[in-house]
């Protein structure tokens, strides 16, 4: 009984963590602390604007151009809300030394290609040329978000243009979130213990979803990974570059 | 009327109803596929227009540095006029491809002018142009996917019979000749 509960808790935990993250670091170039800072920056912006952004690093591009890869990945995970298409994808391929910042249809007005190119040249590539991926990604993400918010006329007091969050510290809010998350899990476990039917429904739905995601990933290599986005589309806007 | 003939009559009516229903079904699915192709094409045209609007700006900037490259400017002006005058899908595809060729020659020439490449205004324009090319290729791919589905549908049994009655013809794929495909990779590394 306890074993079963433990397993289902673990499953719930993975579900929650999967749907929360905006950063997917397959190339393993972002340390965990900086990853949390990025999550925090994006989350602050998402809270204000309802737009969504994903940062993805890949081991390699599987032989296709970064533009095509970014566009397919964007549609596959569906960054941004459906119909509004207000998502941004920041894709980094360290092996090919290429990046692409793909802007969804809905944000093209706030982030025109020229501006995205300027952000790339000013904030990202100078760091990347020195093999400093972390600062390039941090500065770039912050610049993208701040320019977008500024052009939309939204102020983000939590993220100041001059002061980058210090590396190596976990933002306070995310610690509070973790505590909150813990209590939610305890509550769910309690519920599951009290109501066996609920438990079997949950387990069944988890298995059902696992089956579905398996189908999706075999259907195309672009599926899987990040979750919880709204289903937005992009049409190839933004800028790409290499270093 | 005997019971037997009632059954026969009933089943005939049933079969006719079934035929009508499936005809309506096929008709509607063809119409929606046709609309998919049309809206995908509208997106392609949007992106063509976007590039079309960028060109005067780009040409003016380049002219400031390379005014003597007259042939290229004439080429661009001609293909731009061609695109403006094109009305059918096929004409537009051809005009767009010749525009692609003219632009790629312009980008090659630009390599010879370091001052121009260092111009920040020009860099932004090149970003916009690269974005435009990429958008166009995305919409082109989506359009071709819809065309493929549509063309398959109107040629396979039984929808082909319905399609014939509705005068649906095969849609044109947006193919880019190999020459034009290679060149417009706009690369500009900051050195």
Coordinates of C-alpha atoms in Angstrom, one line a residue:
Chain A
X1 CA 0.0 0.0 0.0
X2 CA 2.7 2.5 1.0
X3 CA 4.8 1.4 -1.9
X4 CA 1.9 2.1 -4.3
X5 CA 1.3 5.5 -2.7
X6 CA 5.0 6.3 -3.1
X7 CA 4.9 5.4 -6.8
X8 CA 1.9 7.4 -7.5
X9 CA 3.4 10.4 -5.6
X10 CA 6.5 10.1 -7.7
X11 CA 4.4 10.0 -10.8
X12 CA 2.5 13.1 -9.8
X13 CA 5.8 14.8 -8.9
X14 CA 7.2 14.2 -12.4
X15 CA 3.9 15.4 -14.0
X16 CA 4.0 18.7 -12.0
X17 CA 7.7 19.3 -12.7
X18 CA 7.2 18.6 -16.4
X19 CA 4.4 21.1 -16.8
X20 CA 6.2 23.8 -14.9
X21 CA 9.5 24.2 -16.7
X22 CA 10.2 26.6 -19.5
X23 CA 13.8 25.5 -19.9
X24 CA 14.9 22.2 -21.5
X25 CA 18.7 21.8 -21.4
X26 CA 19.4 18.8 -23.5
X27 CA 22.9 20.0 -24.3
X28 CA 23.7 20.4 -20.6
X29 CA 25.2 23.9 -20.8
X30 CA 23.0 25.6 -18.1
X31 CA 23.8 24.9 -14.4
X32 CA 20.8 24.3 -12.2
X33 CA 21.0 27.6 -10.4
X34 CA 20.9 29.6 -13.6
X35 CA 18.2 27.4 -14.9
X36 CA 16.1 28.4 -12.0
X37 CA 16.8 32.1 -12.6
X38 CA 15.7 31.7 -16.2
X39 CA 12.5 30.0 -15.0
X40 CA 11.9 32.8 -12.6
X41 CA 12.5 35.5 -15.2
X42 CA 10.2 33.9 -17.7
X43 CA 7.6 33.2 -15.1
X44 CA 7.5 36.9 -13.9
X45 CA 7.0 37.9 -17.5
X46 CA 4.3 35.2 -18.2
X47 CA 2.5 36.3 -15.1
X48 CA 2.2 39.9 -16.4
X49 CA 1.7 39.3 -20.1
X50 CA 0.3 35.8 -20.4
X51 CA 2.8 35.1 -23.2
X52 CA 5.0 32.1 -23.1
X53 CA 8.6 31.4 -23.8
X54 CA 10.7 28.2 -24.0
X55 CA 14.5 27.9 -23.9
X56 CA 15.8 24.8 -25.5
X57 CA 19.4 23.6 -26.0
X58 CA 19.9 20.6 -28.2
X59 CA 22.8 18.2 -28.6
X60 CA 22.5 18.4 -32.4
X61 CA 20.1 19.4 -35.0
X62 CA 19.7 16.0 -36.7
X63 CA 21.0 17.3 -39.9
X64 CA 18.3 19.9 -40.7
X65 CA 18.6 23.7 -40.7
X66 CA 18.2 25.5 -37.4
X67 CA 15.3 27.5 -38.9
X68 CA 13.4 24.4 -39.8
X69 CA 14.2 22.7 -36.5
X70 CA 13.0 25.7 -34.5
X71 CA 9.8 26.1 -36.5
X72 CA 8.8 22.5 -36.2
X73 CA 9.7 22.3 -32.5
X74 CA 7.7 25.5 -31.9
X75 CA 4.6 24.1 -33.4
X76 CA 5.1 20.7 -31.8
X77 CA 5.2 21.9 -28.2
X78 CA 2.8 24.8 -29.1
X79 CA 4.5 27.7 -27.3
X80 CA 2.0 30.6 -26.7
X81 CA -1.7 30.5 -26.4
X82 CA -3.8 28.9 -29.1
X83 CA -5.2 31.5 -31.6
X84 CA -3.0 34.2 -30.0
X85 CA 0.2 32.5 -31.0
X86 CA 2.1 34.6 -28.5
X87 CA 5.1 32.4 -27.8
X88 CA 8.9 32.7 -28.2
X89 CA 11.4 29.9 -28.6
X90 CA 15.1 30.5 -27.9
X91 CA 16.9 27.5 -29.5
X92 CA 20.6 26.9 -28.9
X93 CA 22.6 24.3 -30.8
X94 CA 26.2 24.5 -29.3
X95 CA 27.5 21.7 -31.6
X96 CA 26.5 23.5 -34.8
X97 CA 27.3 26.9 -33.1
X98 CA 23.9 28.2 -34.2
X99 CA 21.0 29.9 -32.5
X100 CA 17.5 30.8 -33.5
X101 CA 15.0 33.0 -31.7
X102 CA 11.7 32.2 -33.1
X103 CA 8.8 34.6 -32.5
X104 CA 5.2 33.5 -32.7
X105 CA 2.8 35.2 -35.1
X106 CA 1.2 37.1 -32.3
X107 CA 4.4 38.8 -31.1
X108 CA 5.9 39.7 -34.4
X109 CA 4.7 43.2 -34.0
X110 CA 6.4 43.7 -30.6
X111 CA 9.6 41.8 -31.6
X112 CA 10.4 42.6 -35.3
X113 CA 13.2 40.6 -36.9
X114 CA 15.6 43.6 -36.9
X115 CA 15.2 44.0 -33.1
X116 CA 15.7 40.3 -32.4
X117 CA 18.8 40.5 -34.6
X118 CA 20.1 43.4 -32.6
X119 CA 19.5 41.5 -29.3
X120 CA 21.4 38.6 -30.8
X121 CA 24.3 40.7 -31.8
X122 CA 24.4 42.8 -28.6
X123 CA 23.5 40.4 -25.8
X124 CA 24.0 36.9 -26.9
X125 CA 26.7 36.3 -29.5
X126 CA 29.5 38.3 -27.8
X127 CA 29.2 35.9 -24.8
X128 CA 28.8 32.8 -27.0
X129 CA 32.0 33.7 -28.8
X130 CA 33.8 33.5 -25.5
X131 CA 32.2 30.1 -24.9
X132 CA 30.2 31.7 -22.1
X133 CA 26.8 30.2 -22.9
X134 CA 25.2 30.9 -19.5
X135 CA 25.6 34.6 -19.6
X136 CA 24.6 34.8 -23.3
X137 CA 21.4 32.9 -22.5
X138 CA 20.7 34.9 -19.4
X139 CA 21.3 38.3 -21.0
X140 CA 19.5 37.3 -24.2
X141 CA 16.4 36.0 -22.4
X142 CA 16.3 39.1 -20.2
X143 CA 16.7 41.4 -23.2
X144 CA 14.0 39.6 -25.3
X145 CA 11.5 39.7 -22.4
X146 CA 12.2 43.3 -21.4
X147 CA 12.0 44.6 -25.0
X148 CA 8.8 42.7 -25.6
X149 CA 7.2 44.1 -22.4
X150 CA 8.5 47.6 -23.2
X151 CA 7.0 47.5 -26.7
X152 CA 3.7 46.3 -25.3
X153 CA 3.8 49.0 -22.7
X154 CA 4.0 46.7 -19.7
X155 CA 6.5 47.3 -16.9
X156 CA 8.2 44.4 -15.2
X157 CA 9.4 45.7 -11.8
X158 CA 10.7 42.3 -10.9
X159 CA 13.2 42.2 -13.8
X160 CA 15.2 45.4 -14.0
X161 CA 17.2 46.0 -17.2
X162 CA 20.4 46.9 -15.3
X163 CA 20.4 44.4 -12.6
X164 CA 20.7 40.8 -13.6
X165 CA 19.8 38.4 -10.8
X166 CA 23.0 37.3 -9.2
X167 CA 24.1 33.9 -10.3
X168 CA 24.2 31.2 -7.6
X169 CA 21.2 32.2 -5.6
X170 CA 17.7 30.7 -5.8
X171 CA 15.1 33.4 -6.1
X172 CA 13.0 33.6 -2.9
X173 CA 9.7 33.1 -4.6
X174 CA 10.6 29.8 -6.1
X175 CA 11.5 28.6 -2.6
X176 CA 8.0 29.6 -1.5
X177 CA 6.6 27.8 -4.5
X178 CA 8.5 24.7 -3.5
X179 CA 6.9 24.7 -0.1
X180 CA 3.5 25.3 -1.6
X181 CA 4.1 22.5 -4.0
X182 CA 5.0 20.2 -1.1
X183 CA 1.7 20.9 0.7
X184 CA -0.3 20.3 -2.4
X185 CA 1.4 16.9 -2.9
X186 CA 0.7 16.0 0.7
X187 CA -2.9 17.0 0.2
X188 CA -3.2 14.9 -3.0
X189 CA -1.7 11.9 -1.2
X190 CA -4.2 12.3 1.6
X191 CA -7.0 12.4 -0.9
X192 CA -5.8 9.4 -2.7
X193 CA -5.5 7.5 0.5
X194 CA -9.1 8.3 1.5
X195 CA -10.7 7.7 -1.9
X196 CA -9.5 4.5 -3.7
X197 CA -11.7 5.2 -6.8
X198 CA -9.9 8.5 -7.3
X199 CA -6.6 6.7 -7.1
X200 CA -7.5 4.2 -9.8
X201 CA -8.9 6.9 -12.1
X202 CA -5.6 8.8 -11.7
X203 CA -3.4 5.8 -12.3
X204 CA -5.5 4.8 -15.3
X205 CA -5.3 8.3 -16.7
X206 CA -1.5 8.4 -16.2
X207 CA -1.1 5.2 -18.1
X208 CA -3.4 6.4 -20.8
X209 CA -1.3 9.6 -21.1
X210 CA 1.9 7.6 -21.1
X211 CA 0.5 5.5 -24.0
X212 CA -0.4 8.7 -25.9
X213 CA 2.9 10.4 -25.4
X214 CA 4.6 7.3 -26.6
X215 CA 2.6 7.4 -29.7
X216 CA 3.4 11.0 -30.2
X217 CA 7.1 10.6 -29.9
X218 CA 7.2 7.7 -32.3
X219 CA 5.2 9.8 -34.7
X220 CA 7.8 12.5 -34.8
X221 CA 11.1 13.2 -33.1
X222 CA 9.9 16.7 -32.2
X223 CA 7.4 15.6 -29.6
X224 CA 8.0 15.2 -25.9
X225 CA 10.0 17.2 -23.4
X226 CA 8.4 20.5 -22.3
X227 CA 4.7 20.5 -21.5
X228 CA 2.0 22.8 -20.3
X229 CA 2.1 25.3 -23.2
X230 CA -1.0 26.6 -24.9
X231 CA -0.7 25.4 -28.5
X232 CA 0.6 28.5 -30.3
X233 CA 2.1 28.6 -33.7
X234 CA 4.9 30.5 -35.4
X235 CA 5.6 31.4 -39.0
X236 CA 9.4 31.6 -39.0
X237 CA 9.7 35.1 -37.6
X238 CA 12.7 36.2 -35.5
X239 CA 16.3 35.9 -36.2
X240 CA 19.0 33.2 -36.4
X241 CA 22.7 33.4 -36.3
X242 CA 26.0 31.6 -35.8
X243 CA 29.2 32.3 -34.0
Chain B
X1 CA -48.4 -3.7 -51.8
X2 CA -47.0 -6.9 -50.5
X3 CA -44.6 -7.1 -47.6
X4 CA -41.7 -8.3 -49.8
X5 CA -41.9 -5.3 -52.2
X6 CA -42.1 -3.0 -49.2
X7 CA -38.7 -4.4 -48.0
X8 CA -37.2 -4.0 -51.5
X9 CA -38.5 -0.5 -51.8
X10 CA -37.2 0.3 -48.3
X11 CA -33.8 -1.0 -49.0
X12 CA -33.5 0.9 -52.3
X13 CA -34.5 4.1 -50.5
X14 CA -31.9 3.2 -47.8
X15 CA -29.1 2.7 -50.4
X16 CA -30.0 6.0 -52.2
X17 CA -30.0 7.9 -48.9
X18 CA -26.6 6.3 -48.0
X19 CA -25.3 7.4 -51.4
X20 CA -26.6 11.0 -51.0
X21 CA -25.1 11.2 -47.5
X22 CA -21.7 10.0 -48.5
X23 CA -21.8 12.3 -51.5
X24 CA -22.5 15.3 -49.3
X25 CA -19.8 14.1 -47.0
X26 CA -17.2 13.8 -49.7
X27 CA -18.3 17.1 -51.2
X28 CA -17.9 18.9 -47.9
X29 CA -14.5 17.4 -47.1
X30 CA -13.3 18.4 -50.6
X31 CA -14.5 22.0 -50.0
X32 CA -12.7 22.2 -46.7
X33 CA -9.5 20.8 -48.1
X34 CA -9.8 23.4 -51.0
X35 CA -10.2 26.1 -48.4
X36 CA -7.1 24.9 -46.5
X37 CA -5.1 25.2 -49.7
X38 CA -6.5 28.7 -50.3
X39 CA -5.8 30.0 -46.8
X40 CA -2.2 28.5 -46.9
X41 CA -1.7 30.3 -50.2
X42 CA -3.0 33.6 -48.7
X43 CA -0.2 33.2 -46.1
X44 CA 2.4 32.6 -48.8
X45 CA 1.2 35.8 -50.5
X46 CA 1.4 37.7 -47.2
X47 CA 5.0 36.8 -46.9
X48 CA 5.7 37.6 -50.6
X49 CA 4.2 41.0 -50.0
X50 CA 6.3 41.5 -46.8
X51 CA 9.5 40.9 -48.8
X52 CA 8.2 43.0 -51.7
X53 CA 7.8 46.0 -49.2
X54 CA 11.2 45.5 -47.8
X55 CA 13.0 45.8 -51.1
X56 CA 12.9 49.5 -51.8
X57 CA 14.4 50.2 -48.4
X58 CA 17.1 47.6 -49.0
X59 CA 17.9 48.8 -52.5
X60 CA 18.2 52.4 -51.4
X61 CA 20.6 51.5 -48.6
X62 CA 22.8 49.4 -50.9
X63 CA 22.7 52.1 -53.6
X64 CA 24.3 54.5 -51.2
X65 CA 27.4 52.3 -51.2
X66 CA 27.3 50.5 -54.5
X67 CA 25.6 52.8 -57.0
X68 CA 27.4 51.5 -60.0
X69 CA 26.0 47.9 -59.7
X70 CA 23.3 49.0 -62.1
X71 CA 22.5 45.6 -63.6
X72 CA 21.5 44.2 -60.2
X73 CA 19.2 47.1 -59.4
X74 CA 17.5 46.7 -62.8
X75 CA 17.1 43.0 -62.2
X76 CA 15.5 43.6 -58.8
X77 CA 13.2 46.3 -60.2
X78 CA 12.1 44.1 -63.0
X79 CA 11.3 41.1 -60.9
X80 CA 9.5 43.3 -58.4
X81 CA 7.4 44.7 -61.2
X82 CA 6.8 41.1 -62.4
X83 CA 5.6 40.1 -59.0
X84 CA 3.3 43.1 -58.8
X85 CA 1.8 42.2 -62.1
X86 CA 1.4 38.5 -61.6
X87 CA -2.2 37.3 -61.1
X88 CA -2.3 33.5 -61.3
X89 CA -0.7 31.2 -58.7
X90 CA 1.8 29.9 -61.3
X91 CA 2.9 33.4 -62.3
X92 CA 3.3 34.4 -58.8
X93 CA 5.5 31.4 -58.0
X94 CA 7.7 32.2 -61.0
X95 CA 7.9 35.9 -60.2
X96 CA 8.8 35.0 -56.6
X97 CA 11.5 32.7 -57.7
X98 CA 13.1 35.2 -60.0
X99 CA 13.0 37.7 -57.2
X100 CA 14.8 35.2 -55.1
X101 CA 17.5 34.9 -57.8
X102 CA 17.9 38.7 -58.1
X103 CA 18.1 39.2 -54.3
X104 CA 20.7 36.5 -53.9
X105 CA 22.9 38.2 -56.5
X106 CA 22.5 41.4 -54.6
X107 CA 23.6 39.7 -51.4
X108 CA 26.7 38.3 -53.2
X109 CA 27.7 41.7 -54.4
X110 CA 27.3 43.1 -50.9
X111 CA 30.2 40.9 -49.8
X112 CA 32.5 43.3 -51.7
X113 CA 31.5 46.3 -49.6
X114 CA 32.8 46.0 -46.0
X115 CA 31.5 49.6 -45.2
X116 CA 28.0 48.6 -46.2
X117 CA 28.2 45.4 -44.1
X118 CA 29.2 47.5 -41.1
X119 CA 26.2 49.8 -41.5
X120 CA 23.8 49.1 -38.7
X121 CA 20.8 50.1 -40.7
X122 CA 21.8 47.6 -43.3
X123 CA 22.4 44.9 -40.8
X124 CA 18.8 45.4 -39.5
X125 CA 17.4 45.3 -43.0
X126 CA 19.3 42.1 -43.6
X127 CA 17.8 40.6 -40.5
X128 CA 14.4 41.6 -41.7
X129 CA 15.1 40.1 -45.1
X130 CA 16.4 36.8 -43.6
X131 CA 13.3 36.7 -41.5
X132 CA 11.2 37.3 -44.6
X133 CA 12.9 34.5 -46.5
X134 CA 12.5 32.2 -43.6
X135 CA 8.8 33.0 -43.2
X136 CA 8.2 32.5 -46.8
X137 CA 9.9 29.1 -46.7
X138 CA 7.7 28.1 -43.7
X139 CA 4.5 29.2 -45.4
X140 CA 5.6 27.5 -48.6
X141 CA 6.2 24.2 -46.8
X142 CA 2.7 24.5 -45.1
X143 CA 1.1 25.3 -48.4
X144 CA 2.8 22.4 -50.1
X145 CA 1.6 20.0 -47.4
X146 CA -2.0 21.2 -48.0
X147 CA -1.6 20.9 -51.7
X148 CA -0.4 17.3 -51.3
X149 CA -3.4 16.3 -49.3
X150 CA -5.8 18.0 -51.7
X151 CA -4.2 16.5 -54.8
X152 CA -4.2 13.1 -53.3
X153 CA -7.8 13.4 -52.3
X154 CA -9.1 14.4 -55.7
X155 CA -7.3 11.6 -57.5
X156 CA -8.2 8.7 -55.2
X157 CA -11.4 6.6 -55.4
X158 CA -14.2 7.5 -54.6
X159 CA -13.6 11.2 -54.0
X160 CA -12.2 11.6 -57.6
X161 CA -15.7 11.2 -59.0
X162 CA -17.1 13.9 -56.8
X163 CA -14.1 16.2 -57.5
X164 CA -14.7 15.8 -61.2
X165 CA -18.3 16.9 -60.8
X166 CA -17.1 19.9 -58.8
X167 CA -14.5 20.8 -61.4
X168 CA -11.6 20.6 -59.0
X169 CA -8.2 20.4 -60.6
X170 CA -4.8 19.6 -59.2
X171 CA -3.2 22.5 -57.4
X172 CA 0.2 23.8 -58.2
X173 CA 3.1 23.0 -55.8
X174 CA 5.3 25.9 -54.8
X175 CA 8.7 24.5 -55.9
X176 CA 11.9 26.5 -55.8
X177 CA 14.6 25.8 -58.4
X178 CA 17.8 24.4 -56.9
X179 CA 19.8 27.5 -57.9
X180 CA 17.5 29.9 -56.0
X181 CA 17.4 27.5 -53.0
X182 CA 21.1 27.5 -52.4
X183 CA 22.0 31.2 -52.3
X184 CA 19.6 33.2 -50.1
X185 CA 21.2 31.9 -46.9
X186 CA 21.9 35.3 -45.5
X187 CA 24.9 34.9 -43.3
X188 CA 26.6 37.8 -41.6
X189 CA 28.9 37.0 -38.8
X190 CA 30.1 39.9 -36.7
X191 CA 33.8 40.0 -37.0

